[in-house]
XYZ file of C-alpha atoms in Angstrom:
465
model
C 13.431 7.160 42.865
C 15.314 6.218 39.565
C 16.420 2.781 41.051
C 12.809 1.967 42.400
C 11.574 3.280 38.851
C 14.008 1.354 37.051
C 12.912 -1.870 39.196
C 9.476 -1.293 38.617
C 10.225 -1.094 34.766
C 12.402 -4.682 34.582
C 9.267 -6.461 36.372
C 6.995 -4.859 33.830
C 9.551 -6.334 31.444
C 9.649 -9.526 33.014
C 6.113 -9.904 33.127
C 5.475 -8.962 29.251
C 7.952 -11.800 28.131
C 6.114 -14.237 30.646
C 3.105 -13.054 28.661
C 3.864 -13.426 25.127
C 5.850 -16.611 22.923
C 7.553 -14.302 20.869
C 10.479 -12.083 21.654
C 10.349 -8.621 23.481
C 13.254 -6.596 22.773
C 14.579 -3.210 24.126
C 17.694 -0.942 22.751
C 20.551 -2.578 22.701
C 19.688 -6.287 22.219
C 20.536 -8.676 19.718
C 17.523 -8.651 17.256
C 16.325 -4.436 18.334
C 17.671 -3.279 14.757
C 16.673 -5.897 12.673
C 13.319 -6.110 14.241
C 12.520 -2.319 14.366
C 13.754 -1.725 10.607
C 11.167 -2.602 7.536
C 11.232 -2.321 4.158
C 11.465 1.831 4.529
C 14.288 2.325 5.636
C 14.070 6.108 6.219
C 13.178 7.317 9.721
C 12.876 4.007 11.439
C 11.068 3.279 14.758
C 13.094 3.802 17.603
C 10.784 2.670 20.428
C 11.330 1.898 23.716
C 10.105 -2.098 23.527
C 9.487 -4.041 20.743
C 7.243 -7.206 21.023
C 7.696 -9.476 18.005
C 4.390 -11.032 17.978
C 4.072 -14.883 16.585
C 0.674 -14.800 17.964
C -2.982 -12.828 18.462
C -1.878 -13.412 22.210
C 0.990 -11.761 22.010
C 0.016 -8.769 20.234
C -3.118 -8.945 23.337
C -0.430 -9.009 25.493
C 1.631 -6.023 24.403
C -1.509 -3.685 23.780
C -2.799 -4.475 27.549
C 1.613 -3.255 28.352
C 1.106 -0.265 26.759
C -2.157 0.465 28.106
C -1.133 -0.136 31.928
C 1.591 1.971 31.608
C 0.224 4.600 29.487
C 2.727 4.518 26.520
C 1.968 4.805 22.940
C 1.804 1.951 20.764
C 2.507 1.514 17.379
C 2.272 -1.842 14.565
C 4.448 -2.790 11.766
C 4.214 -6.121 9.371
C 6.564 -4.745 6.515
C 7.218 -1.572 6.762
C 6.632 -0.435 3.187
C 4.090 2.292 3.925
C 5.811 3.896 7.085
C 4.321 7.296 7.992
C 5.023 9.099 10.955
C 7.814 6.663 13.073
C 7.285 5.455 17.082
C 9.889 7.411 18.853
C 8.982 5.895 22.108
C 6.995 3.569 23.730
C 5.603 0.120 22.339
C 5.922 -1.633 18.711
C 4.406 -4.748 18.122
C 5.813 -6.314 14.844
C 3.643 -8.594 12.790
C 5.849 -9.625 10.160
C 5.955 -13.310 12.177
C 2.339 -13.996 12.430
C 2.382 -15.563 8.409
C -0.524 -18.310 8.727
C -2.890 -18.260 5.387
C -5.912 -21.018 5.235
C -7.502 -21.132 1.705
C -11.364 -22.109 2.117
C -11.672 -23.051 -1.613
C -15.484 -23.804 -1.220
C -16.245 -20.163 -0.066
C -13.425 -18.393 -2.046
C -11.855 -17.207 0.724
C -8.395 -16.735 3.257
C -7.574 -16.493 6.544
C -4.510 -14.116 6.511
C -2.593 -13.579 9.640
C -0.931 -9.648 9.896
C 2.404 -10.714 8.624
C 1.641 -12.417 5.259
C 3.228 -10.983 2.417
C 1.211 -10.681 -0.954
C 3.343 -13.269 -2.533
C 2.933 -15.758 -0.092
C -1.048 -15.299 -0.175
C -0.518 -15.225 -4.283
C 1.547 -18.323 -4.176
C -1.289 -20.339 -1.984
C -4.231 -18.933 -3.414
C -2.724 -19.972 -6.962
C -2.837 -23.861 -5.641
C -6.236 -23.462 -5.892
C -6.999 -22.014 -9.268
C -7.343 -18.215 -6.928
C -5.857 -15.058 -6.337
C -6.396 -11.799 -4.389
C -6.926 -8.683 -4.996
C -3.263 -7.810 -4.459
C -1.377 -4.690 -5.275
C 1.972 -4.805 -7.486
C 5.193 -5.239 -5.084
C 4.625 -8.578 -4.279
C 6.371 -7.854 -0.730
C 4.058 -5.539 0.962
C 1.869 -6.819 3.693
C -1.331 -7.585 2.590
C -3.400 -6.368 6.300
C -1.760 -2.889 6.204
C -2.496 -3.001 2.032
C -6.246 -3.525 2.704
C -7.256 -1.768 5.570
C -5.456 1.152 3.815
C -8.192 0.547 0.423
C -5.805 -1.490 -1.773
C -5.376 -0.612 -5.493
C -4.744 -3.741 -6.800
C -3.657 -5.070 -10.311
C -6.847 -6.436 -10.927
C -8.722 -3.407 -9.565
C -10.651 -2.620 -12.498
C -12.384 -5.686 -12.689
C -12.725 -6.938 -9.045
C -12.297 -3.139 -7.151
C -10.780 -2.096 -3.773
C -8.793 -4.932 -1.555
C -10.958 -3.229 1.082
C -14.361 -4.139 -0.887
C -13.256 -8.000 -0.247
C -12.449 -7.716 3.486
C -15.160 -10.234 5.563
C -14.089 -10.266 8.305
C -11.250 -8.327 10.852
C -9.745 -9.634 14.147
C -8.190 -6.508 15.856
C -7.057 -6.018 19.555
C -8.735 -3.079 20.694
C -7.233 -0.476 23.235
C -8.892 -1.902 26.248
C -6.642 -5.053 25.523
C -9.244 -6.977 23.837
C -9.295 -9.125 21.279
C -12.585 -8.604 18.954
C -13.846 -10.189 16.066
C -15.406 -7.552 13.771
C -17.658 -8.467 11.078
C -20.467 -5.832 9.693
C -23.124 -7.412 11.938
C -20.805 -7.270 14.949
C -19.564 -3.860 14.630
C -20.744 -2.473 11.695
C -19.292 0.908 12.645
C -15.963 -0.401 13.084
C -16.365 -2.413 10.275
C -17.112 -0.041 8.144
C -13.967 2.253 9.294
C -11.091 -0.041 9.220
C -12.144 -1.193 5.746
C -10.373 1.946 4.123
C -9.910 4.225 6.936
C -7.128 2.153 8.231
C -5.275 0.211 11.727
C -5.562 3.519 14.161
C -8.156 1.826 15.045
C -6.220 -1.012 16.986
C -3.852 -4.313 16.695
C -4.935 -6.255 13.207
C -4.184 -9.632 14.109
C -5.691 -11.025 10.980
C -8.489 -10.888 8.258
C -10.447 -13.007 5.935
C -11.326 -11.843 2.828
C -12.811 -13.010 -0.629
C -10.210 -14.327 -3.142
C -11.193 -14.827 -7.234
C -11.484 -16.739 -9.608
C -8.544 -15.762 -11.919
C -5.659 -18.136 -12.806
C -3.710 -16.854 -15.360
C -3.530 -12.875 -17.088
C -2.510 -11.672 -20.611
C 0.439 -8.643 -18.978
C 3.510 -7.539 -18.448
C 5.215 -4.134 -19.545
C 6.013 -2.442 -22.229
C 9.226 -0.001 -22.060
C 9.863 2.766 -24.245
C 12.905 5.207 -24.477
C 11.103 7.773 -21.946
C 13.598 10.233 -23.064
C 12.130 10.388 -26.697
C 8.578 9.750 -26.703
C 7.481 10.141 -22.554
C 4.750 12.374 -23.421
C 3.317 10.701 -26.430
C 3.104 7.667 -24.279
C 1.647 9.299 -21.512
C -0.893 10.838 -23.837
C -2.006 7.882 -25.828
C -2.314 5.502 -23.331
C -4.796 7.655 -21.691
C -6.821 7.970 -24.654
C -6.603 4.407 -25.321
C -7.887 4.039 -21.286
C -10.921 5.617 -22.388
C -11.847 2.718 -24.200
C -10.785 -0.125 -22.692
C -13.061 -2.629 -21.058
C -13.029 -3.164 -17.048
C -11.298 -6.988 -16.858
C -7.856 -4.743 -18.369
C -6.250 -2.638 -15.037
C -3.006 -0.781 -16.253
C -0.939 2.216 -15.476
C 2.115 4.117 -16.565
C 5.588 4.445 -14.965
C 8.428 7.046 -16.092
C 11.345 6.650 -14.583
C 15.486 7.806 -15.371
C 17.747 4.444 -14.272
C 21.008 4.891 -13.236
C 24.205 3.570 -15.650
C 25.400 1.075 -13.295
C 26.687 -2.431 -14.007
C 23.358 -4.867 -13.519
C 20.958 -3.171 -15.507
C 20.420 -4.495 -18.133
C 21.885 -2.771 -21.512
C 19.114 -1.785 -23.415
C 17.669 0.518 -20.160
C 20.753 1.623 -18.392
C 21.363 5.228 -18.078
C 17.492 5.581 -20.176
C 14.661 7.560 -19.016
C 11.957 5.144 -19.212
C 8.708 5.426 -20.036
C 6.668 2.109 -19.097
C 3.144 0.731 -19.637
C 1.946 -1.844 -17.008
C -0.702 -4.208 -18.270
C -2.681 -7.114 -16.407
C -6.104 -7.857 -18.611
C -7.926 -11.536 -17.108
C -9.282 -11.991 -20.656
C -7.653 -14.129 -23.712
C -4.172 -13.914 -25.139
C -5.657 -13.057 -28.603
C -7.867 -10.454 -26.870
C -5.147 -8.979 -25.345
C -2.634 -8.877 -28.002
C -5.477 -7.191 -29.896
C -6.116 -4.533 -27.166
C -2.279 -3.080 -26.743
C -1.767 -2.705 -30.369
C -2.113 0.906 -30.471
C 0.363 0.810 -27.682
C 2.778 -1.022 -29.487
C 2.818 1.244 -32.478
C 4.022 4.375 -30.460
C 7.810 3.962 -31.369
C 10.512 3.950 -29.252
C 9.858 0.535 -28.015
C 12.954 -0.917 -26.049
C 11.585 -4.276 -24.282
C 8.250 -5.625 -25.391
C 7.458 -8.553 -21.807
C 3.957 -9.091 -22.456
C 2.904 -12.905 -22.125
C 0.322 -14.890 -20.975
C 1.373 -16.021 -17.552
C -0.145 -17.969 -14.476
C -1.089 -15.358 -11.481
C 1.252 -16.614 -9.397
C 3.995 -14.490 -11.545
C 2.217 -11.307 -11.775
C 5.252 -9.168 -9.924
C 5.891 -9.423 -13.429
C 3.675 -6.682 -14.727
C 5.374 -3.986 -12.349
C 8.314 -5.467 -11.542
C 9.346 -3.373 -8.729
C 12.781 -3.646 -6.989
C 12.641 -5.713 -3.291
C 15.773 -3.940 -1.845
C 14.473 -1.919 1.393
C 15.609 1.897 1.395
C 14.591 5.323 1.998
C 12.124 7.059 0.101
C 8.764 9.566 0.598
C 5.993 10.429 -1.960
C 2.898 12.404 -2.958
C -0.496 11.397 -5.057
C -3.258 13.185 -6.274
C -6.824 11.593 -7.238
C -7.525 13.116 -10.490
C -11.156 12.623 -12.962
C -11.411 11.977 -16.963
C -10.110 14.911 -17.757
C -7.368 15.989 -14.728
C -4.703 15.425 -17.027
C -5.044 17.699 -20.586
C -2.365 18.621 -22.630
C -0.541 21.396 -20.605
C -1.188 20.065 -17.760
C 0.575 16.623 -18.462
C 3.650 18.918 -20.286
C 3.860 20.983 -16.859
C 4.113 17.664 -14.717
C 6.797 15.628 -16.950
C 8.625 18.742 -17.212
C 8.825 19.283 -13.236
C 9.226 14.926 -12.865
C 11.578 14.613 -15.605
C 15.380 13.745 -15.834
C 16.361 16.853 -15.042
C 14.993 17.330 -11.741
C 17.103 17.384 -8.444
C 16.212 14.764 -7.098
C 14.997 11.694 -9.154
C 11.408 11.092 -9.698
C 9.623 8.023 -10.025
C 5.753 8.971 -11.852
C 3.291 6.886 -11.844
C -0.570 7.430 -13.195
C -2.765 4.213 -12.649
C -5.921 3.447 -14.337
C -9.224 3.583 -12.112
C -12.953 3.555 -12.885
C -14.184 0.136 -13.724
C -15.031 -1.911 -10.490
C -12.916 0.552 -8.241
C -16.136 3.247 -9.124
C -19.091 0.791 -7.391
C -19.471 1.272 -3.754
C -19.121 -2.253 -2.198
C -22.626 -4.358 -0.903
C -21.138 -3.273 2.600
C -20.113 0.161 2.870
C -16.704 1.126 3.798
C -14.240 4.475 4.599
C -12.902 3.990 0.775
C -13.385 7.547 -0.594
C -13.573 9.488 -4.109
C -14.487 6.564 -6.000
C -15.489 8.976 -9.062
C -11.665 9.231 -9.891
C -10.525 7.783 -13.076
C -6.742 8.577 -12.608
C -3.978 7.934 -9.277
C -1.578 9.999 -9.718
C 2.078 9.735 -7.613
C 5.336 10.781 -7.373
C 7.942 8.836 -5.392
C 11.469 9.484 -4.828
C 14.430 8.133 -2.730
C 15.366 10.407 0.005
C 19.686 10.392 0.561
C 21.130 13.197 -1.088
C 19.359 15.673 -1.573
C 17.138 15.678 1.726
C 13.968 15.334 2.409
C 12.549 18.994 2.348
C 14.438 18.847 -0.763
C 11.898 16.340 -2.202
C 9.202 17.696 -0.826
C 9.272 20.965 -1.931
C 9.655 19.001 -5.581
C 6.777 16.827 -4.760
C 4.460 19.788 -4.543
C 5.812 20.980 -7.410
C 5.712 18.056 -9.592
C 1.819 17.786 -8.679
C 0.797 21.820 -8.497
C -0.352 21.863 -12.200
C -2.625 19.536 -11.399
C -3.839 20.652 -7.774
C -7.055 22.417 -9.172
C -8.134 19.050 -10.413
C -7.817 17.231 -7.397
C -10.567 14.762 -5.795
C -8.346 13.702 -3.053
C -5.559 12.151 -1.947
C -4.965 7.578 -1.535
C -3.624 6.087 1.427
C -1.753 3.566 -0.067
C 0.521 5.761 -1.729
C 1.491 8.226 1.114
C 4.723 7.307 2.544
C 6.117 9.452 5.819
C 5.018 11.690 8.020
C 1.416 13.211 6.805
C -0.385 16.260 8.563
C -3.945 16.529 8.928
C -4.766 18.331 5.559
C -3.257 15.234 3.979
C -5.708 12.866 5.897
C -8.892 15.006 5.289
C -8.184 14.630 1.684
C -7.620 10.680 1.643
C -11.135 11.004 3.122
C -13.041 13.603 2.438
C -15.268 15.597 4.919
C -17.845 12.906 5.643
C -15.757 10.748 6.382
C -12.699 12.489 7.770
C -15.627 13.311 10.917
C -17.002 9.785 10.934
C -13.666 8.379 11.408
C -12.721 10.853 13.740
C -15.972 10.228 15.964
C -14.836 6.108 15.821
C -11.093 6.803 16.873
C -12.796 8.634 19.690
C -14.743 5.921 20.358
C -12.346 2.809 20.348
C -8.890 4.564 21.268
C -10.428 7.813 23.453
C -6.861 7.441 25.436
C -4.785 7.590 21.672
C -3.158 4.444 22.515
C -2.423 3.720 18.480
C -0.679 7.122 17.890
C 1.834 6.709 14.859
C -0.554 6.384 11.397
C -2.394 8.736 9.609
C -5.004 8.973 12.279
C -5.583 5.142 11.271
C -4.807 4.378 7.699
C -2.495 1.148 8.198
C -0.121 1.159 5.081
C 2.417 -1.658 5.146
């Protein structure tokens, strides 16, 4: 039996790389490794076949594999947002499929799954554009949408998902479907927000705007003298602002290693991330209460073209391991003792090193889209996350200080965001990304599209990098 079995798998093989023009790899060839590993580096997939797509064919093709032969399938472009990781059967990797057409008469790109938000940056830019990107400039912009997408311009222009027109997906039957709202409103509606469980995202169009250059940057402060006071007046001073400024807050310790530069090395920093679409002057005027906190160590606010704004995070592009937690907070989820509690469990002294983040909401993120989507608690003003590598200590290690870091503030909690959950999530996590309503709506459409749970390995859908 295991010879005829083994037979009968090698002409399945054979007639998958018939079927597709990219590559289709299995353990132990040249290419499994590199192909199989994104930017996450922590519990990789380790599936039985990977098909590197370079085309909506081939990802057809390896969804209609999996289906005939019953084995779970799984999609990566970048790998950022890795959740739960594809232990067996099939992964289709994106990160090839990298066409972008700019119409610049409708405001608008064609994005295949692979593209990168710098590479859609860098075209849309050409044109006097951008998207509604997020802030590592290497994350895959599909995964980054369908997941909601809190982007640096999210206060003015709202949710990446709010822009998405149109979605071409490979469905679990094997079929490749375009989705628009008056398609498949349903499905529509879901993967805008609720994520790629739904199916293979081959590509998407969405709405780019009109924004060529931004007043931003960062401000860093010696975190280890005035963290709270900057974490406390810059969200008073969010109270005020108006919608076109987006920022948020990092604190952070960094190692004392040779290539950082001198003035942060070995500093706990605390950092202020600003991108405002409005005048230089305007600008200059709006951070000044920011400025006068004390403490300052690098003052990189400029006027720049869009096509730089990696700037205003400036997040590092080397892949490794790491896991977090968020927690969707309102106006007034972060008071006094509450903000002590969660700097003093985040802090420099903790065991394993925490990066904490709070981002600015409300504005534009708050108004439903003209089309509905599955992009829940809108009323939250705050995103609040905690990230940390995961080496030494382990990983229960940083969990346990995850739910720690975030337990003064569980009472306050709308809900959880999608985009920043990286590994393995249960089910309580995914009812609070989406609340009730929509947890069971998106339930009854996974039943509907993928009744045999073909597209196993995401947080029952919500497509993340």
């Amino acid at each position: 039996m295991t010879g005829r079995t083994d037979g009968m798998r090698k002409e399945a093989l054979d007639a998958l790389r018939d079927a597709v023009r990219g590559s289709v790899l299995v353990p132990g060839d040249e290419g499994y490794d590199q192909e199989r590993t994104g930017f996450q580096t922590g519990n990789p997939h380790r599936p039985d076949v990977i098909v590197a797509a370079h085309t909506a064919e081939d990802v057809r093709a390896a969804v209609d594999h999996a289906q005939r032969h019953g084995l779970p399938l799984a999609v990566q472009a970048t790998g950022h947002g890795l959740g739960e990781s594809a232990r067996e059967g099939v992964l289709v990797s994106t990160r090839h499929m990298t066409g972008i057409r700019i119409d610049t008469t409708a405001r608008t790109a064609w994005i295949e799954a692979g593209v990168r938000a710098s590479d859609l940056v860098a075209e849309a830019a050409r044109h006097g554009l951008a998207p509604v990107n997020g802030s590592a400039p290497g994350v895959g912009v599909v995964s980054y949408a369908l997941g909601g997408g809190v982007g640096l311009l999210g206060r003015e222009f709202g949710y990446a998902a709010d822009r998405v027109r149109r979605i071409d997906i490979v469905t679990a039957d094997a079929r490749l479907r375009e989705v628009t709202a008056q398609s498949d409103p349903e499905l529509f509606w879901g993967l805008r927000g609720g994520g790629g469980g739904f199916g293979a995202v081959t590509g998407l169009e969405l709405e780019l705007v009109p924004v060529e250059r931004i007043f931003g940057g960062r401000l860093i402060f010696d975190g280890g003298q005035v963290a709270e006071e900057v974490l406390r007046i810059w969200q008073k001073w969010t109270e005020s602002v108006p919608d076109e400024l987006t920022s948020a807050v990092t604190l952070l310790p960094m190692p004392d290693v040779p290539g950082i530069p001198e003035p942060l090395r070995g500093r706990y920093l605390a950092q202020v991330h600003i991108a405002f679409t409005g005048s230089r002057e305007e600008g200059e005027r709006l951070v000044e209460p920011l400025r006068g906190i004390g403490s300052l160590l690098v003052d990189e606010l400029r006027e720049m073209p869009y096509a730089e704004c990696a700037a205003v995070f400036s997040e590092p592009d080397t892949p490794h391991s790491y896991r977090s937690a968020n927690v969707m907070l309102g106006a007034d989820g972060l008071d006094d003792s509450t903000r002590r509690a969660v700097l003093a469990a985040s802090g420099p002294s903790a065991e394993a090193m925490c990066v904490l983040s709070v981002r600015h909401l409300g504005g534009a993120f708050a108004h439903p889209p003209a089309v509905p989507n599955a992009v829940a608690h809108r009323d939250a003003e705050y995103l609040l996350y905690v990230l940390s590598p995961v080496s030494d200590p382990g990983e229960d290690v940083v969990r346990a200080l995850h739910e720690r870091v975030l337990a003064p503030v569980s009472d306050q909690s709308l809900g959880r965001n999608a985009n920043f959950l990286y590994g393995p999530q249960d089910r309580d996590i995914a009812q609070a990304v989406y609340g009730d309503e929509n947890s069971a709506r998106l339930e009854r459409l996974k039943a509907q599209c993928d009744p045999q749970g073909l597209f196993r390995f995401s947080l029952w859908g919500a497509g993340r990098g």
